[in-house]
PDB file of C-alpha atoms in Angstrom:
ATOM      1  CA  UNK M   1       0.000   0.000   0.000  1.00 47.00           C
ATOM      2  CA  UNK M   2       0.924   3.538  -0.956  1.00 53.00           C
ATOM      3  CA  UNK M   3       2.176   6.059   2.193  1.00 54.00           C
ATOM      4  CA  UNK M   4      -1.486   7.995   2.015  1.00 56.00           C
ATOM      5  CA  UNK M   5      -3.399   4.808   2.148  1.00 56.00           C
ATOM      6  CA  UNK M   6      -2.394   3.802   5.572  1.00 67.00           C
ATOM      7  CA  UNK M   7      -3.618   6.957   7.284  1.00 81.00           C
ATOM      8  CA  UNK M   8      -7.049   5.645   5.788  1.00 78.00           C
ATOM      9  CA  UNK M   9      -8.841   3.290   7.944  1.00 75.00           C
ATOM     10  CA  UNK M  10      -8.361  -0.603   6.917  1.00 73.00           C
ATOM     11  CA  UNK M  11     -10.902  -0.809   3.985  1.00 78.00           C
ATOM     12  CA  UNK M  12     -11.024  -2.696   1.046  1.00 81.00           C
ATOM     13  CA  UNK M  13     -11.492   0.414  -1.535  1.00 83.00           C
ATOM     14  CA  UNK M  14      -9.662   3.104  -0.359  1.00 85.00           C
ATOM     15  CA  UNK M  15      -9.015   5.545  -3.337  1.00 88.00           C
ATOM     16  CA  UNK M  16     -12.370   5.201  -3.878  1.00 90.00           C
ATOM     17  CA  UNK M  17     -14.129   6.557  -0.875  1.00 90.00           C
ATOM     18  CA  UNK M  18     -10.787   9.162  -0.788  1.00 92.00           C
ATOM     19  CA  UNK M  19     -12.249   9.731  -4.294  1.00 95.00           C
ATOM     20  CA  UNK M  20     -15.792  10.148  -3.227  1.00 95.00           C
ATOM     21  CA  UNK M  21     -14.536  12.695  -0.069  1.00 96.00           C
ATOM     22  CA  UNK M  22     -12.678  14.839  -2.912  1.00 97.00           C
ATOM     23  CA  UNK M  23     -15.508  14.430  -5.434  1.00 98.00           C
ATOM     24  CA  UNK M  24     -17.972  15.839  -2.336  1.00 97.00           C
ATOM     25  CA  UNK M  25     -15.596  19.021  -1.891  1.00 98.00           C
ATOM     26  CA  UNK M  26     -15.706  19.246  -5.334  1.00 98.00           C
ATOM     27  CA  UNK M  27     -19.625  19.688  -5.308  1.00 95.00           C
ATOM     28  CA  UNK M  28     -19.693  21.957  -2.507  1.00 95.00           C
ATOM     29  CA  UNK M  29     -16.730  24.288  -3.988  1.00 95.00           C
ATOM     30  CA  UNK M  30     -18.795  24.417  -7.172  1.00 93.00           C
ATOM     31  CA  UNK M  31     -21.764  24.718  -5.772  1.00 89.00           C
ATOM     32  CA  UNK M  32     -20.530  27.973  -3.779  1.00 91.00           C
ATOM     33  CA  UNK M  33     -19.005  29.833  -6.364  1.00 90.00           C
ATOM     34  CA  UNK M  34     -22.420  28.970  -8.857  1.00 88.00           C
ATOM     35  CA  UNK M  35     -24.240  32.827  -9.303  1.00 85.00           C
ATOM     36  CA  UNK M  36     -26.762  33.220  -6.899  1.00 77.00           C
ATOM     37  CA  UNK M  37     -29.492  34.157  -9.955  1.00 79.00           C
ATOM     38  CA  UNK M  38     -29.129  30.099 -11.124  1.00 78.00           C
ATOM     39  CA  UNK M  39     -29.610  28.912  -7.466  1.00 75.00           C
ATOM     40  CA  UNK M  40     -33.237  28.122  -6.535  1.00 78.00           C
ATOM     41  CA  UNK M  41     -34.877  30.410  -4.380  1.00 80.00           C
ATOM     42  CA  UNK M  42     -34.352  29.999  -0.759  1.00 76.00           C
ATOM     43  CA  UNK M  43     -37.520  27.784   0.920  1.00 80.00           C
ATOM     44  CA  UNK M  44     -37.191  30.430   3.966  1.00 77.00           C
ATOM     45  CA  UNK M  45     -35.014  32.647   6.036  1.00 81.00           C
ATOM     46  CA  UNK M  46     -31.884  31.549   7.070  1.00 81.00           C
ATOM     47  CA  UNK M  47     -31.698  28.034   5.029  1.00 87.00           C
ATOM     48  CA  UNK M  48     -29.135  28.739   3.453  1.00 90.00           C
ATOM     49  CA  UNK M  49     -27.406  28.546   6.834  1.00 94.00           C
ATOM     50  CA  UNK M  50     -28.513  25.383   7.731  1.00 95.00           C
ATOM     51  CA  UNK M  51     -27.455  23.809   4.436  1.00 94.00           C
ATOM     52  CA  UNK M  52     -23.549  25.212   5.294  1.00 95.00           C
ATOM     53  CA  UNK M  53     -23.998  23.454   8.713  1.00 97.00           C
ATOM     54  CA  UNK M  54     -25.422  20.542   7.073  1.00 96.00           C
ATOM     55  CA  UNK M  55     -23.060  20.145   4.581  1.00 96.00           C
ATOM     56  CA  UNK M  56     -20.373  20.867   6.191  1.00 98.00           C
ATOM     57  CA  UNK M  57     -21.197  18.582   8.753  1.00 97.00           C
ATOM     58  CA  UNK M  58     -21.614  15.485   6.382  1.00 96.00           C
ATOM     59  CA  UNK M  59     -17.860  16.095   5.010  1.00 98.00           C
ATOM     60  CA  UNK M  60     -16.141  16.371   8.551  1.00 98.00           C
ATOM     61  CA  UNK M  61     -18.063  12.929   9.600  1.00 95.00           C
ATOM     62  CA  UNK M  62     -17.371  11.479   6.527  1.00 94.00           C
ATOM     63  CA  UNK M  63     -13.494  12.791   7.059  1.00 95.00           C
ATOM     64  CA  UNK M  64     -13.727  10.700  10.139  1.00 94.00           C
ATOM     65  CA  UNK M  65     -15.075   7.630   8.777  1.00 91.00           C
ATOM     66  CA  UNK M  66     -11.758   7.789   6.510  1.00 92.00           C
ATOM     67  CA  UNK M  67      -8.609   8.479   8.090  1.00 91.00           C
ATOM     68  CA  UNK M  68      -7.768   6.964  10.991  1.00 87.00           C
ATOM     69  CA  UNK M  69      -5.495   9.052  12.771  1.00 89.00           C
ATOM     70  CA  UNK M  70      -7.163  11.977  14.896  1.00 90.00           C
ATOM     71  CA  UNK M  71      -3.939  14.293  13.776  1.00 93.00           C
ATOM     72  CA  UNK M  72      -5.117  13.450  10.639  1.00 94.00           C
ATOM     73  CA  UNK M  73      -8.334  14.423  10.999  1.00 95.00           C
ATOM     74  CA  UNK M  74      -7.389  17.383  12.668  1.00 96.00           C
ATOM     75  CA  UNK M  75      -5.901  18.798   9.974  1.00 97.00           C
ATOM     76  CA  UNK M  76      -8.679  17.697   7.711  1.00 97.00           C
ATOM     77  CA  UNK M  77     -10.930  19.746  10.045  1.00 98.00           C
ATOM     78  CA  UNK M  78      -8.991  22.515   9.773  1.00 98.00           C
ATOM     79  CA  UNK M  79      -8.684  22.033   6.343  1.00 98.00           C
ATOM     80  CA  UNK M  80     -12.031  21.691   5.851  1.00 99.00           C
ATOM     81  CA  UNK M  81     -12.832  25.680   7.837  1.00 99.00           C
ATOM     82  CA  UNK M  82     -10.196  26.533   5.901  1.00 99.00           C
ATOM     83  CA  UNK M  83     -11.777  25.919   2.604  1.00 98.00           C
ATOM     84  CA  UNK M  84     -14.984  27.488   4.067  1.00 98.00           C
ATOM     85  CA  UNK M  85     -13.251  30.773   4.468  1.00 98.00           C
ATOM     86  CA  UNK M  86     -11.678  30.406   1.146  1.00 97.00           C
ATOM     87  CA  UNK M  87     -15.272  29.924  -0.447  1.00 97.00           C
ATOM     88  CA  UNK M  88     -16.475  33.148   1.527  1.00 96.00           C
ATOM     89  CA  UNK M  89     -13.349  35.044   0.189  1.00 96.00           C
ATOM     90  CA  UNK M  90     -13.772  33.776  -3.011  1.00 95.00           C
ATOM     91  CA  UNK M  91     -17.260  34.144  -3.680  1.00 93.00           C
ATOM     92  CA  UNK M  92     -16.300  37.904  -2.902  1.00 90.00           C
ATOM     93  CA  UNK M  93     -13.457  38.580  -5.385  1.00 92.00           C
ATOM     94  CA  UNK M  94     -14.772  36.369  -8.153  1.00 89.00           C
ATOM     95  CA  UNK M  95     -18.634  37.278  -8.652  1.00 85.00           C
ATOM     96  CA  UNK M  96     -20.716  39.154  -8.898  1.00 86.00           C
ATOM     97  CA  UNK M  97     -23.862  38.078  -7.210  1.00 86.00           C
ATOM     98  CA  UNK M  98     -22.378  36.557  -4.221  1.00 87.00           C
ATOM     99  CA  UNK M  99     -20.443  38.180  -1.279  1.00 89.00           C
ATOM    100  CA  UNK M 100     -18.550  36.783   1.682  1.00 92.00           C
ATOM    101  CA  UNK M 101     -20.635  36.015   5.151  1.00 94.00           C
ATOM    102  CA  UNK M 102     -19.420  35.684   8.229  1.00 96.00           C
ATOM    103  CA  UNK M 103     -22.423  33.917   9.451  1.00 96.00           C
ATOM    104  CA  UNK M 104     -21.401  31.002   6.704  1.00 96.00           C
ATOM    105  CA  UNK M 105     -18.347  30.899   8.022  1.00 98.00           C
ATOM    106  CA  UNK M 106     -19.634  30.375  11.480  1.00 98.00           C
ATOM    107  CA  UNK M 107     -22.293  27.806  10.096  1.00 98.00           C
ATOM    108  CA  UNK M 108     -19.667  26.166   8.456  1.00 98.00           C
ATOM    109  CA  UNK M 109     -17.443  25.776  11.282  1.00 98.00           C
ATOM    110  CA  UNK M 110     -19.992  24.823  13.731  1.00 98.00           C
ATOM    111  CA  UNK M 111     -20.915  21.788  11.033  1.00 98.00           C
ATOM    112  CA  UNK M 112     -17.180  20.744  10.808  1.00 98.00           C
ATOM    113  CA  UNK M 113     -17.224  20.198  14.660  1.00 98.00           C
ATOM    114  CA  UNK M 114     -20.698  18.648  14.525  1.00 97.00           C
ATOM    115  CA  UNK M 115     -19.136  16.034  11.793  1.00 96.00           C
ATOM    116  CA  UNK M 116     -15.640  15.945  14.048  1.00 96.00           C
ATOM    117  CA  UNK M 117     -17.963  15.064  16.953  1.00 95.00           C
ATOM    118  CA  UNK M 118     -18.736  11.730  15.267  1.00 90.00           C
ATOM    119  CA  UNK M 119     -15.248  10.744  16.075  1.00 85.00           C
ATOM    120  CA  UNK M 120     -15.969  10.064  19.917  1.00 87.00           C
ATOM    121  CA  UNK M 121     -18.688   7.327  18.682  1.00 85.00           C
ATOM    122  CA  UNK M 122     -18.590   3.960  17.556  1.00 84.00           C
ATOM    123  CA  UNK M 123     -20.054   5.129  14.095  1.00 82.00           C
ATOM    124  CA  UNK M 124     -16.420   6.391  13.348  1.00 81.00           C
ATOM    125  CA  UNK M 125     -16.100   2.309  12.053  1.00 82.00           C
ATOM    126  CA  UNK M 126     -18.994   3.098   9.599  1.00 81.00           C
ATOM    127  CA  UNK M 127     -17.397   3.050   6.606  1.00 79.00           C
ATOM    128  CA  UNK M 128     -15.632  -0.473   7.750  1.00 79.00           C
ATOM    129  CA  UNK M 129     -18.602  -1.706   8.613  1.00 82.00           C
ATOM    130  CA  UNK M 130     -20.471  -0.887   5.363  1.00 84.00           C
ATOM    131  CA  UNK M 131     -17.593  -2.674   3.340  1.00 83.00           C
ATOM    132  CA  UNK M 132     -17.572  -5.700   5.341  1.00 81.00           C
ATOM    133  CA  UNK M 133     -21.269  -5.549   4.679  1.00 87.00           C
ATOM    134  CA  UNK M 134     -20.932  -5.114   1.010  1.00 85.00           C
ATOM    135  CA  UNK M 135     -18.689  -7.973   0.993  1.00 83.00           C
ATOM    136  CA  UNK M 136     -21.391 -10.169   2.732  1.00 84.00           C
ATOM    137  CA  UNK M 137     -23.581  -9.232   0.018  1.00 85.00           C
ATOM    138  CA  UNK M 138     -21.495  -9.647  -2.850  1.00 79.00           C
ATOM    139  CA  UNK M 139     -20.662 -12.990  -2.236  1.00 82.00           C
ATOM    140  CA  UNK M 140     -24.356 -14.377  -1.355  1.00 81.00           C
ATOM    141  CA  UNK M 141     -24.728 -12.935  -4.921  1.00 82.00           C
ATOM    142  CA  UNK M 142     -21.969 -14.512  -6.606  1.00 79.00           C
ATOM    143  CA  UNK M 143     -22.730 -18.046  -5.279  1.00 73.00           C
TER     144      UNK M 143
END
């Protein structure tokens, strides 16, 4: 196994949920910088804070669920409010529609250390757990 892989957690597919994490950043990067005229309009008030809680949320647990090492995961956390002020800065300088919140920022961070918070459970094995499963599966299907 490459260096990277075993910081992961002992799975089977490895670059692929890595590749899934990276793929999710992806969305949410794109997804920020998108002009706010080909966004659908908010449902209320204030949702658009919950989604940056929610979302950010889902990629700190799902950072958990894929490197093992809390220092690891530290730095993905801090990586991952790091990338939220980016997106705020960015958003800013490079359109028009969209400007930098400091609310998002603090919705953001406040999901990172939801998702973090996952990391004092048992569900930090999820991920395991769903492979092992998977594996179960596949092989009542192949016989």
């Amino acid at each position: 196994m490459s260096a990277p892989v075993r910081r992961l957690r002992p799975q089977r597919w490895p670059h692929a949920w890595l590749a899934l994490w990276i793929a999710m950043i992806a969305v949410v990067l794109f997804g920020s910088l998108l002009p706010a005229q080909r966004l659908p309009p908010p449902a209320f008030d204030g949702i658009d804070k919950v989604q940056h809680l929610f979302g950010y949320a889902v990629l700190a647990a799902y950072a958990v669920l894929l490197i093992a090492r809390v220092r690891l995961q530290v730095f993905a956390m801090l990586g991952l409010v790091a990338l939220g002020i980016g997106i705020e800065l960015a958003q800013d300088a490079l359109t028009a529609t969209r400007r930098a919140d400091a609310a998002d920022v603090v919705a953001n961070t406040l999901g990172v250390l939801l998702g973090w918070s996952l990391q004092r459970t048992r569900l930090r094995e999820m991920l395991v757990a769903l492979e092992a499963w998977l594996m179960q599966v596949r092989t009542r299907v192949t016989r």
